[in-house]
CSV table of C-alpha atoms in Angstrom, one decimal:
chain,number,residue,atom,x,y,z
V,1,MET,CA,-61.5,-19.3,63.7
V,2,ILE,CA,-62.0,-16.3,61.4
V,3,LYS,CA,-58.3,-16.4,60.4
V,4,LYS,CA,-58.5,-20.1,59.5
V,5,ILE,CA,-61.6,-19.5,57.4
V,6,ALA,CA,-59.8,-16.6,55.6
V,7,ASN,CA,-56.8,-18.8,54.9
V,8,TRP,CA,-59.1,-21.6,53.6
V,9,TRP,CA,-60.9,-19.2,51.4
V,10,ARG,CA,-57.6,-17.8,49.9
V,11,SER,CA,-56.5,-21.4,49.2
V,12,GLN,CA,-59.7,-22.2,47.4
V,13,LYS,CA,-59.4,-19.0,45.3
V,14,PHE,CA,-55.8,-20.0,44.6
V,15,LYS,CA,-56.9,-23.5,43.3
V,16,SER,CA,-59.5,-21.9,41.2
V,17,ALA,CA,-57.0,-19.5,39.7
V,18,ILE,CA,-54.6,-22.4,38.9
V,19,ARG,CA,-57.5,-24.3,37.1
V,20,ARG,CA,-58.3,-21.2,35.0
V,21,GLY,CA,-54.6,-20.6,34.2
V,22,ASP,CA,-54.8,-17.2,35.8
V,23,THR,CA,-51.1,-17.0,36.7
V,24,ARG,CA,-51.2,-13.3,37.7
V,25,LEU,CA,-54.0,-13.9,40.3
V,26,ALA,CA,-52.3,-17.1,41.5
V,27,VAL,CA,-49.0,-15.2,42.2
V,28,LYS,CA,-50.9,-12.5,44.1
V,29,LEU,CA,-52.8,-15.0,46.2
V,30,LEU,CA,-49.6,-16.9,47.0
V,31,GLN,CA,-48.0,-13.7,48.2
V,32,GLU,CA,-51.1,-13.1,50.5
V,33,ILE,CA,-50.9,-16.6,51.9
V,34,GLN,CA,-47.2,-16.2,52.6
V,35,LYS,CA,-47.8,-12.8,54.4
V,36,SER,CA,-50.6,-14.4,56.5
V,37,GLY,CA,-48.2,-16.9,58.0
V,38,ALA,CA,-50.3,-19.8,56.9
V,39,ARG,CA,-48.5,-23.0,55.8
V,40,PHE,CA,-48.4,-23.7,52.1
V,41,SER,CA,-50.4,-26.6,50.8
V,42,TRP,CA,-48.6,-29.1,48.5
V,43,LEU,CA,-50.2,-27.3,45.5
V,44,GLU,CA,-49.0,-23.9,46.7
V,45,LYS,CA,-45.5,-25.3,47.4
V,46,LEU,CA,-45.4,-26.8,43.9
V,47,PHE,CA,-46.4,-23.5,42.4
V,48,ARG,CA,-43.8,-21.6,44.5
V,49,ASP,CA,-41.1,-23.9,43.3
V,50,LYS,CA,-42.2,-23.5,39.7
V,51,LEU,CA,-42.0,-19.7,40.1
V,52,GLN,CA,-38.4,-20.0,41.5
V,53,ILE,CA,-37.3,-22.3,38.7
V,54,GLU,CA,-38.7,-19.8,36.1
V,55,ARG,CA,-36.9,-16.9,37.9
V,56,TYR,CA,-33.7,-18.8,38.1
V,57,SER,CA,-34.1,-19.8,34.4
V,58,GLN,CA,-34.6,-16.1,33.4
V,59,GLN,CA,-31.6,-15.1,35.4
V,60,TYR,CA,-29.5,-17.8,33.8
V,61,LYS,CA,-30.7,-16.7,30.4
V,62,GLN,CA,-29.8,-13.1,31.0
V,63,GLU,CA,-26.4,-14.2,32.4
V,64,ALA,CA,-25.9,-16.4,29.3
V,65,GLU,CA,-26.7,-13.6,27.0
V,66,THR,CA,-24.3,-11.2,28.9
V,67,LEU,CA,-21.5,-13.8,28.7
V,68,SER,CA,-22.2,-14.5,25.1
V,69,ARG,CA,-22.1,-10.8,24.3
V,70,LYS,CA,-18.8,-10.4,26.2
V,71,LEU,CA,-17.4,-13.5,24.5
V,72,ASN,CA,-18.3,-12.1,21.0
V,73,GLU,CA,-16.7,-8.7,22.0
V,74,GLU,CA,-13.5,-10.5,23.1
V,75,LEU,CA,-13.4,-12.6,19.9
V,76,GLN,CA,-13.9,-9.5,17.8
V,77,GLN,CA,-11.1,-7.7,19.7
V,78,GLN,CA,-8.8,-10.8,19.2
V,79,GLU,CA,-9.7,-10.9,15.5
V,80,ASN,CA,-9.0,-7.2,15.2
V,81,ARG,CA,-5.6,-7.7,16.9
V,82,TYR,CA,-4.9,-10.6,14.6
V,83,LEU,CA,-5.8,-8.5,11.5
V,84,ASP,CA,-3.6,-5.7,12.9
V,85,TYR,CA,-0.8,-8.3,13.2
V,86,LEU,CA,-1.3,-9.4,9.6
V,87,THR,CA,-1.9,-6.0,8.0
V,88,GLY,CA,-0.1,-3.7,10.4
V,89,PHE,CA,-1.4,-0.5,11.9
V,90,LYS,CA,-2.0,2.7,9.9
V,91,LEU,CA,0.9,5.0,10.1
V,92,ALA,CA,-0.6,7.9,12.0
V,93,GLN,CA,-0.5,11.2,10.2
V,94,HIS,CA,2.2,13.3,12.0
V,95,GLN,CA,1.5,16.9,11.1
V,96,GLU,CA,5.0,18.0,12.1
V,97,PHE,CA,6.5,15.5,9.6
V,98,ILE,CA,4.1,16.5,6.8
V,99,ASP,CA,5.1,20.1,7.4
V,100,PHE,CA,8.7,19.1,7.3
V,101,VAL,CA,8.4,17.4,3.9
V,102,HIS,CA,6.5,20.3,2.4
V,103,GLU,CA,9.1,22.7,3.7
V,104,HIS,CA,12.3,20.8,2.8
V,105,PHE,CA,11.1,19.6,-0.6
V,106,LYS,CA,9.7,23.0,-1.2
V,107,LEU,CA,6.4,21.6,-2.4
V,108,ILE,CA,4.0,24.1,-4.0
V,109,GLU,CA,0.5,23.0,-4.9
V,110,HIS,CA,-0.3,25.0,-8.1
V,111,ASP,CA,-3.6,23.4,-8.7
V,112,GLU,CA,-5.6,20.2,-7.8
V,113,HIS,CA,-3.0,18.0,-9.5
V,114,LYS,CA,0.2,19.9,-10.1
V,115,PHE,CA,2.9,19.9,-7.4
V,116,GLN,CA,6.2,21.8,-8.0
V,117,CYS,CA,9.1,20.4,-6.0
V,118,THR,CA,12.5,22.1,-5.9
V,119,GLY,CA,13.9,20.8,-2.6
V,120,ILE,CA,15.0,17.6,-0.8
V,121,ASP,CA,15.8,16.1,2.6
V,122,GLU,CA,19.5,16.5,2.5
V,123,ARG,CA,20.0,14.4,5.7
V,124,ILE,CA,18.7,11.3,3.9
V,125,PHE,CA,19.5,11.8,0.2
V,126,ASP,CA,23.1,13.1,0.6
V,127,ASP,CA,24.1,10.1,2.6
V,128,PHE,CA,22.3,7.7,0.3
V,129,GLU,CA,23.9,9.2,-2.8
V,130,ALA,CA,27.4,9.2,-1.2
V,131,LYS,CA,27.1,5.5,-0.3
V,132,LEU,CA,25.8,4.7,-3.8
V,133,VAL,CA,28.9,6.4,-5.4
V,134,GLU,CA,31.1,4.5,-2.9
V,135,TYR,CA,29.5,1.2,-4.0
V,136,LEU,CA,30.0,2.0,-7.7
V,137,ARG,CA,33.6,3.0,-7.3
V,138,GLU,CA,34.3,-0.3,-5.6
V,139,GLU,CA,32.5,-2.2,-8.3
V,140,PHE,CA,34.4,-0.4,-11.0
V,141,THR,CA,37.8,-1.3,-9.5
V,142,ARG,CA,37.0,-4.9,-10.7
V,143,ILE,CA,37.0,-3.9,-14.3
V,144,PRO,CA,40.1,-2.7,-16.3
V,145,ASP,CA,39.8,1.1,-17.1
V,146,LYS,CA,39.7,0.8,-20.9
V,147,LYS,CA,37.2,-2.0,-20.9
V,148,LEU,CA,35.1,-0.1,-18.3
V,149,VAL,CA,34.7,3.0,-20.4
V,150,VAL,CA,33.7,1.0,-23.5
V,151,LYS,CA,31.2,-1.1,-21.6
V,152,LEU,CA,29.7,1.9,-19.9
V,153,GLN,CA,29.2,3.7,-23.2
V,154,ASP,CA,27.5,0.7,-24.7
V,155,ALA,CA,25.1,0.5,-21.9
V,156,LEU,CA,24.5,4.3,-21.9
V,157,GLU,CA,23.6,4.3,-25.6
V,158,ASP,CA,21.1,1.5,-25.0
V,159,ILE,CA,19.4,3.4,-22.1
V,160,ASN,CA,19.5,6.7,-23.9
V,161,SER,CA,17.3,5.2,-26.6
V,162,LEU,CA,14.5,6.3,-24.2
V,163,LYS,CA,15.1,9.9,-25.3
V,164,ASN,CA,14.3,8.8,-28.9
V,165,GLY,CA,11.0,7.2,-27.9
V,166,LYS,CA,12.4,3.6,-28.2
V,167,ASP,CA,12.4,0.8,-25.7
V,168,PRO,CA,15.9,-0.1,-24.4
V,169,ASP,CA,17.1,-3.7,-24.2
V,170,TYR,CA,18.6,-3.3,-20.7
V,171,GLY,CA,20.7,-6.3,-21.5
V,172,PHE,CA,24.3,-5.0,-21.3
V,173,HIS,CA,26.6,-6.2,-18.6
V,174,LEU,CA,27.0,-2.7,-17.0
V,175,THR,CA,23.4,-1.5,-17.6
V,176,PRO,CA,22.5,-1.7,-13.9
V,177,TYR,CA,25.5,0.5,-13.1
V,178,VAL,CA,24.6,3.1,-15.8
V,179,TYR,CA,21.0,3.1,-14.4
V,180,PHE,CA,22.4,3.7,-10.9
V,181,MET,CA,24.4,6.6,-12.3
V,182,LYS,CA,21.9,8.3,-14.6
V,183,TYR,CA,18.3,7.5,-13.4
V,184,PHE,CA,18.2,5.8,-10.1
V,185,LEU,CA,18.6,8.8,-7.8
V,186,GLU,CA,15.9,10.8,-9.5
V,187,ASN,CA,13.5,7.8,-9.7
V,188,VAL,CA,14.0,7.1,-5.9
V,189,TYR,CA,13.4,10.8,-5.3
V,190,CYS,CA,10.1,10.6,-7.2
V,191,VAL,CA,9.0,7.3,-5.5
V,192,TYR,CA,9.8,8.8,-2.1
V,193,LEU,CA,7.3,11.6,-2.8
V,194,ALA,CA,4.8,9.0,-4.2
V,195,TRP,CA,4.9,7.2,-0.8
V,196,PHE,CA,4.6,10.5,1.0
V,197,PHE,CA,1.4,11.3,-0.8
V,198,ILE,CA,0.1,7.8,-0.1
V,199,TYR,CA,1.0,8.3,3.6
V,200,GLN,CA,-0.6,11.8,3.7
V,201,ALA,CA,-3.8,10.2,2.3
V,202,ASP,CA,-3.8,7.8,5.3
V,203,LEU,CA,-3.3,4.7,3.1
V,204,LEU,CA,0.1,3.4,4.4
V,205,SER,CA,0.4,0.7,7.1
V,206,THR,CA,3.3,-0.6,9.1
V,207,LYS,CA,3.0,-3.9,7.3
V,208,VAL,CA,2.8,-3.6,3.5
V,209,ASN,CA,3.0,-6.2,0.7
V,210,ILE,CA,4.3,-4.8,-2.6
V,211,LEU,CA,4.5,-6.3,-6.1
V,212,ASP,CA,6.8,-4.2,-8.2
V,213,ILE,CA,6.4,-4.9,-12.0
V,214,ALA,CA,9.5,-4.2,-14.0
V,215,ALA,CA,11.2,-3.5,-10.7
V,216,GLY,CA,14.7,-2.8,-12.0
V,217,PRO,CA,17.1,-2.7,-9.0
V,218,GLY,CA,14.1,-2.2,-6.6
V,219,THR,CA,13.6,1.6,-7.0
V,220,VAL,CA,10.2,1.4,-5.4
V,221,ALA,CA,11.5,-0.4,-2.3
V,222,TYR,CA,14.4,2.1,-1.9
V,223,GLY,CA,12.0,5.1,-2.2
V,224,LEU,CA,9.9,3.6,0.6
V,225,ALA,CA,13.0,2.8,2.7
V,226,LEU,CA,14.2,6.4,2.5
V,227,PHE,CA,10.7,7.6,3.4
V,228,VAL,CA,10.7,5.4,6.5
V,229,GLN,CA,14.1,6.8,7.4
V,230,SER,CA,12.7,10.3,7.2
V,231,ILE,CA,9.6,9.7,9.3
V,232,SER,CA,11.3,7.6,11.9
V,233,GLY,CA,12.9,10.8,13.2
V,234,PHE,CA,9.5,12.1,14.2
V,235,LEU,CA,8.1,8.9,15.8
V,236,SER,CA,9.3,7.4,19.1
V,237,THR,CA,8.9,3.8,17.7
V,238,LEU,CA,8.4,2.7,14.1
V,239,GLN,CA,8.7,-0.8,12.9
V,240,MET,CA,7.9,-1.3,9.2
V,241,ASP,CA,7.6,-4.8,7.8
V,242,ILE,CA,7.7,-4.9,4.0
V,243,SER,CA,7.1,-8.0,1.8
V,244,TYR,CA,8.6,-6.9,-1.6
V,245,TYR,CA,8.2,-9.0,-4.7
V,246,SER,CA,10.4,-7.9,-7.6
V,247,LEU,CA,9.0,-8.9,-11.0
V,248,GLU,CA,11.9,-8.1,-13.4
V,249,GLN,CA,13.3,-9.5,-16.7
V,250,GLN,CA,16.9,-8.7,-16.0
V,251,ASP,CA,18.4,-10.7,-13.1
V,252,ALA,CA,21.4,-8.4,-13.1
V,253,PHE,CA,19.2,-5.5,-12.0
V,254,GLN,CA,17.7,-7.6,-9.2
V,255,PHE,CA,21.2,-8.8,-8.1
V,256,ARG,CA,22.8,-5.4,-8.0
V,257,GLY,CA,19.8,-3.9,-6.4
V,258,LEU,CA,19.8,-6.4,-3.5
V,259,GLN,CA,23.6,-6.1,-3.3
V,260,PHE,CA,23.5,-2.4,-2.6
V,261,TRP,CA,20.4,-2.8,-0.4
V,262,ARG,CA,22.4,-5.1,1.9
V,263,ARG,CA,25.3,-2.7,1.9
V,264,TYR,CA,23.3,0.5,2.6
V,265,ILE,CA,19.8,-0.1,3.9
V,266,GLU,CA,20.6,-2.9,6.2
V,267,SER,CA,23.5,-1.0,7.7
V,268,ARG,CA,21.2,1.8,9.1
V,269,LYS,CA,20.6,2.2,12.8
V,270,THR,CA,16.9,1.5,12.3
V,271,PRO,CA,16.9,-0.7,9.1
V,272,VAL,CA,13.6,-1.5,7.4
V,273,ASN,CA,12.5,-5.1,8.0
V,274,ALA,CA,12.1,-6.2,4.3
V,275,TYR,CA,11.5,-9.6,2.9
V,276,PHE,CA,12.6,-9.8,-0.8
V,277,ARG,CA,11.2,-12.2,-3.3
V,278,PHE,CA,12.5,-12.2,-6.9
V,279,VAL,CA,10.5,-13.4,-9.9
V,280,THR,CA,12.8,-13.1,-12.9
V,281,THR,CA,10.7,-13.1,-16.1
V,282,ASP,CA,9.8,-11.1,-19.1
V,283,ILE,CA,6.5,-9.4,-18.5
V,284,LEU,CA,5.5,-9.9,-22.2
V,285,THR,CA,5.9,-13.7,-21.8
V,286,TRP,CA,4.1,-13.8,-18.4
V,287,ASN,CA,3.0,-17.2,-17.2
V,288,GLU,CA,0.7,-17.0,-14.3
V,289,GLN,CA,0.9,-20.7,-13.4
V,290,SER,CA,4.7,-20.7,-13.0
V,291,SER,CA,5.1,-17.4,-11.2
V,292,ASN,CA,4.3,-18.7,-7.7
V,293,ILE,CA,3.0,-15.3,-6.6
V,294,PRO,CA,0.4,-15.4,-3.9
V,295,LYS,CA,-3.2,-14.5,-4.9
V,296,ASP,CA,-5.1,-11.6,-3.4
V,297,PHE,CA,-2.0,-10.7,-1.3
V,298,PHE,CA,-0.7,-7.3,-2.3
V,299,ASP,CA,-1.6,-4.0,-0.7
V,300,PHE,CA,0.1,-2.2,-3.6
V,301,ILE,CA,1.0,-3.3,-7.1
V,302,VAL,CA,3.4,-0.8,-8.7
V,303,VAL,CA,4.2,-0.1,-12.4
V,304,SER,CA,6.9,2.5,-12.4
V,305,HIS,CA,8.2,3.7,-15.8
V,306,CYS,CA,7.3,0.5,-17.6
V,307,PHE,CA,4.9,1.7,-20.3
V,308,PHE,CA,6.0,0.7,-23.8
V,309,SER,CA,6.4,3.1,-26.8
V,310,ASP,CA,5.7,0.3,-29.2
V,311,VAL,CA,1.9,0.0,-29.7
V,312,GLU,CA,1.8,-3.8,-30.0
V,313,LYS,CA,4.0,-4.3,-26.9
V,314,ARG,CA,1.9,-1.7,-25.0
V,315,PHE,CA,-1.3,-3.5,-25.8
V,316,GLN,CA,0.2,-6.9,-24.9
V,317,ALA,CA,1.6,-5.5,-21.6
V,318,ASN,CA,-1.6,-3.8,-20.6
V,319,ASN,CA,-3.6,-7.0,-20.9
V,320,ILE,CA,-1.0,-8.8,-18.7
V,321,TYR,CA,-1.1,-5.9,-16.2
V,322,LYS,CA,-4.9,-6.3,-16.0
V,323,GLN,CA,-4.6,-10.0,-15.3
V,324,ILE,CA,-2.0,-9.4,-12.6
V,325,PHE,CA,-4.1,-6.7,-10.9
V,326,ALA,CA,-7.2,-8.9,-10.9
V,327,SER,CA,-5.4,-11.9,-9.5
V,328,TYR,CA,-2.8,-10.6,-7.0
V,329,LEU,CA,-4.1,-7.4,-5.6
V,330,LYS,CA,-6.1,-7.5,-2.3
V,331,LYS,CA,-9.7,-6.4,-2.7
V,332,GLN,CA,-8.9,-3.2,-0.8
V,333,GLY,CA,-5.5,-2.8,-2.4
V,334,TYR,CA,-4.2,-0.1,-4.7
V,335,VAL,CA,-2.3,0.2,-8.0
V,336,LEU,CA,0.4,2.8,-8.2
V,337,LEU,CA,1.4,4.0,-11.7
V,338,ILE,CA,4.4,6.3,-12.3
V,339,VAL,CA,4.9,7.5,-15.8
V,340,GLN,CA,7.0,10.3,-17.3
V,341,ASP,CA,5.0,13.2,-18.7
V,342,LYS,CA,6.5,13.0,-22.2
V,343,LYS,CA,5.9,9.3,-22.4
V,344,LEU,CA,2.3,9.6,-21.2
V,345,PHE,CA,1.3,12.1,-23.8
V,346,LYS,CA,3.3,10.4,-26.6
V,347,ILE,CA,1.4,7.2,-25.9
V,348,TYR,CA,-1.8,8.9,-26.8
V,349,ASP,CA,-0.3,11.0,-29.6
V,350,THR,CA,-1.1,14.3,-28.0
V,351,TYR,CA,0.8,17.2,-26.4
V,352,GLN,CA,1.0,18.4,-22.8
V,353,VAL,CA,-0.5,21.8,-22.3
V,354,GLU,CA,-1.3,23.9,-19.3
V,355,ASN,CA,-5.0,23.1,-19.5
V,356,HIS,CA,-5.3,20.2,-17.1
V,357,GLU,CA,-8.7,19.2,-18.4
V,358,ASN,CA,-6.8,17.5,-21.3
V,359,GLU,CA,-4.4,16.0,-18.8
V,360,LYS,CA,-7.3,14.5,-16.9
V,361,LYS,CA,-8.6,12.9,-20.0
V,362,VAL,CA,-5.2,11.3,-20.8
V,363,VAL,CA,-4.8,10.0,-17.3
V,364,GLY,CA,-8.4,8.7,-17.3
V,365,THR,CA,-7.8,6.9,-20.5
V,366,LEU,CA,-4.6,5.2,-19.2
V,367,VAL,CA,-6.4,4.1,-16.0
V,368,ALA,CA,-9.5,2.8,-17.9
V,369,GLU,CA,-7.3,0.8,-20.3
V,370,LEU,CA,-5.8,-1.0,-17.4
V,371,GLY,CA,-9.2,-1.9,-16.0
V,372,LEU,CA,-8.8,0.5,-13.0
V,373,GLU,CA,-10.7,3.3,-11.4
V,374,LEU,CA,-8.9,6.5,-10.5
V,375,VAL,CA,-8.4,7.4,-6.9
V,376,TRP,CA,-6.2,10.5,-7.5
V,377,TYR,CA,-3.2,11.6,-9.4
V,378,LYS,CA,-0.4,14.1,-8.9
V,379,TYR,CA,1.8,15.7,-11.5
V,380,LEU,CA,5.2,16.2,-9.9
V,381,THR,CA,7.3,18.7,-11.7
V,382,SER,CA,10.5,20.8,-11.0
V,383,THR,CA,9.1,23.8,-12.8
V,384,SER,CA,5.8,25.6,-12.2
V,385,LEU,CA,4.7,24.7,-15.8
V,386,ARG,CA,3.3,21.7,-17.5
V,387,THR,CA,4.9,22.8,-20.8
V,388,PRO,CA,8.7,22.1,-20.8
V,389,LEU,CA,11.3,24.9,-20.6
V,390,GLY,CA,13.9,25.1,-23.4
V,391,GLY,CA,17.2,23.5,-22.9
V,392,ALA,CA,19.2,26.5,-22.0
V,393,GLU,CA,16.4,28.0,-19.9
V,394,PHE,CA,15.9,24.7,-18.0
V,395,ALA,CA,19.7,24.4,-17.4
V,396,LYS,CA,19.8,27.9,-15.8
V,397,PHE,CA,16.7,27.0,-13.7
V,398,ALA,CA,18.3,23.7,-12.6
V,399,ARG,CA,21.6,25.4,-11.7
V,400,GLU,CA,19.9,28.1,-9.6
V,401,GLN,CA,16.9,26.3,-8.1
V,402,LEU,CA,17.2,22.5,-7.9
V,403,PRO,CA,19.1,20.3,-5.4
V,404,LYS,CA,22.4,19.0,-6.8
V,405,GLN,CA,23.7,15.4,-7.0
V,406,LEU,CA,26.9,16.5,-5.3
V,407,TYR,CA,28.6,13.0,-5.2
V,408,MET,CA,27.3,11.5,-8.4
V,409,SER,CA,28.0,14.4,-10.7
V,410,PRO,CA,31.9,14.0,-10.7
V,411,MET,CA,31.5,10.3,-11.6
V,412,ILE,CA,29.1,11.1,-14.5
V,413,GLN,CA,31.4,13.8,-15.7
V,414,LYS,CA,34.4,11.4,-15.5
V,415,TYR,CA,32.9,8.5,-17.4
V,416,PHE,CA,30.3,10.2,-19.7
V,417,GLY,CA,31.9,13.6,-20.3
V,418,GLN,CA,29.0,15.6,-18.8
V,419,THR,CA,29.9,19.3,-18.4
V,420,TYR,CA,27.3,20.3,-15.8
V,421,GLU,CA,26.2,19.1,-12.3
V,422,SER,CA,23.4,16.7,-12.3
V,423,SER,CA,20.3,17.8,-10.3
V,424,TYR,CA,17.3,16.0,-8.8
V,425,THR,CA,14.5,16.8,-11.2
V,426,LEU,CA,10.9,15.7,-11.5
V,427,ASP,CA,8.6,15.3,-14.5
V,428,ASP,CA,6.3,12.4,-13.6
V,429,TYR,CA,2.7,11.6,-13.1
V,430,VAL,CA,2.0,9.6,-9.9
V,431,ILE,CA,-1.3,7.9,-10.3
V,432,LEU,CA,-3.2,5.9,-7.6
V,433,ALA,CA,-6.0,3.7,-8.7
V,434,LYS,CA,-8.1,0.7,-7.6
V,435,THR,CA,-9.4,-2.3,-9.6
V,436,SER,CA,-12.8,-1.9,-11.0
V,437,GLU,CA,-15.2,-4.4,-9.4
V,438,GLU,CA,-16.9,-5.1,-12.7
V,439,PHE,CA,-13.6,-5.8,-14.4
V,440,ARG,CA,-12.2,-7.8,-11.5
V,441,SER,CA,-15.2,-10.2,-11.6
V,442,GLN,CA,-15.0,-10.5,-15.4
V,443,GLU,CA,-11.2,-11.1,-15.3
V,444,SER,CA,-11.4,-13.6,-12.5
V,445,GLU,CA,-14.0,-15.6,-14.4
V,446,PHE,CA,-11.8,-15.4,-17.6
V,447,ILE,CA,-8.8,-16.7,-15.7
V,448,LYS,CA,-10.8,-19.5,-14.1
V,449,VAL,CA,-12.2,-20.6,-17.5
V,450,ARG,CA,-8.7,-20.4,-19.1
V,451,TYR,CA,-7.3,-22.5,-16.2
V,452,LEU,CA,-10.0,-25.2,-16.4
V,453,SER,CA,-9.6,-25.4,-20.2
V,454,SER,CA,-5.8,-25.9,-19.9
V,455,HIS,CA,-6.4,-28.8,-17.4
């Protein structure tokens, strides 16, 4: 009897707690009723079922949140993998390879910006040079000897106008061959080191899109290809995918460059996987609408040795360069500028001195004129000085210290009457920059307005 009364009293208290909305007390009383062994009333059963539904709902909510979190993590991983597929993986910094380059190229860091280089990777460059000479000899067999000599001299005189501060025409039939003989190897040598410094700064990926302005025969692509050959010996697997856009006025340069590429680069055991696209146009008559170049696509836009001596042409070219940088460079992309030391200082009507504060101002002025922000620059030189050595003094230095062009020298001596061995020399500023956000937004708005007004 007492037990029944106790059960009845708990049920009454339970009803009262439900009416007052005191859920905590109702739960406590329901647990006491269950422990007593008494049967639940319909109200107590209903409340029990309500608690179970709420508990199941909470468990479902937690499971849903867990699944949602896991799904988001998986989607993020897939997105990252897709981005890796599109942009490639960063080339890991391999210290043994970095040490190898410093040792074989005999790189000496004299100050924050000046790097002296008197060595080379003979394994790569000797073979490259030998195959280039072989290619040239085969090409020259197609031209009668007397006509060959005359045509080579005409093209040489045009290219040599660079020494007098003039801009060559580059339009002679054999100009690409003369460029191969006189400047190509040294420029590839310089570009190789430029890519090395970019790699050392952890800015080079296995997939890279490059726009090369005034590309010539593709010197920038060759420098990267030889760099990849060098580093591949230190990595178990390396697959580089390069989308290379050549923007060049002379189609003969593009044709000869691709011809030798197919003969040499694609014959390697581990060839670089490169996609070439040729845009043949004069940079000074640039037409964005007809270029068919993808917007916001390039990891690197390169201007190598295409800075005009003529003031009007330089001003015109710089404005076009700014438009190209703003339109075609990825937001996180870089601009690589390579300019000969004498040309750089002549542009700004000043002289190169050992005080690199003046050098910083000149480099900063060039970068600012192009609507860019400086990331870093390196002055690559064969000597330990910024000021040039005299002719006889430099000839002695080159003869004793610099790597020789063993295969090309006899050809140059034969056709151009040169009496000494050509060497691999450096006298270039390698400048890495990014587009200024302020300029990029202004230029993009200008391009949009110009496009709308033309339509």
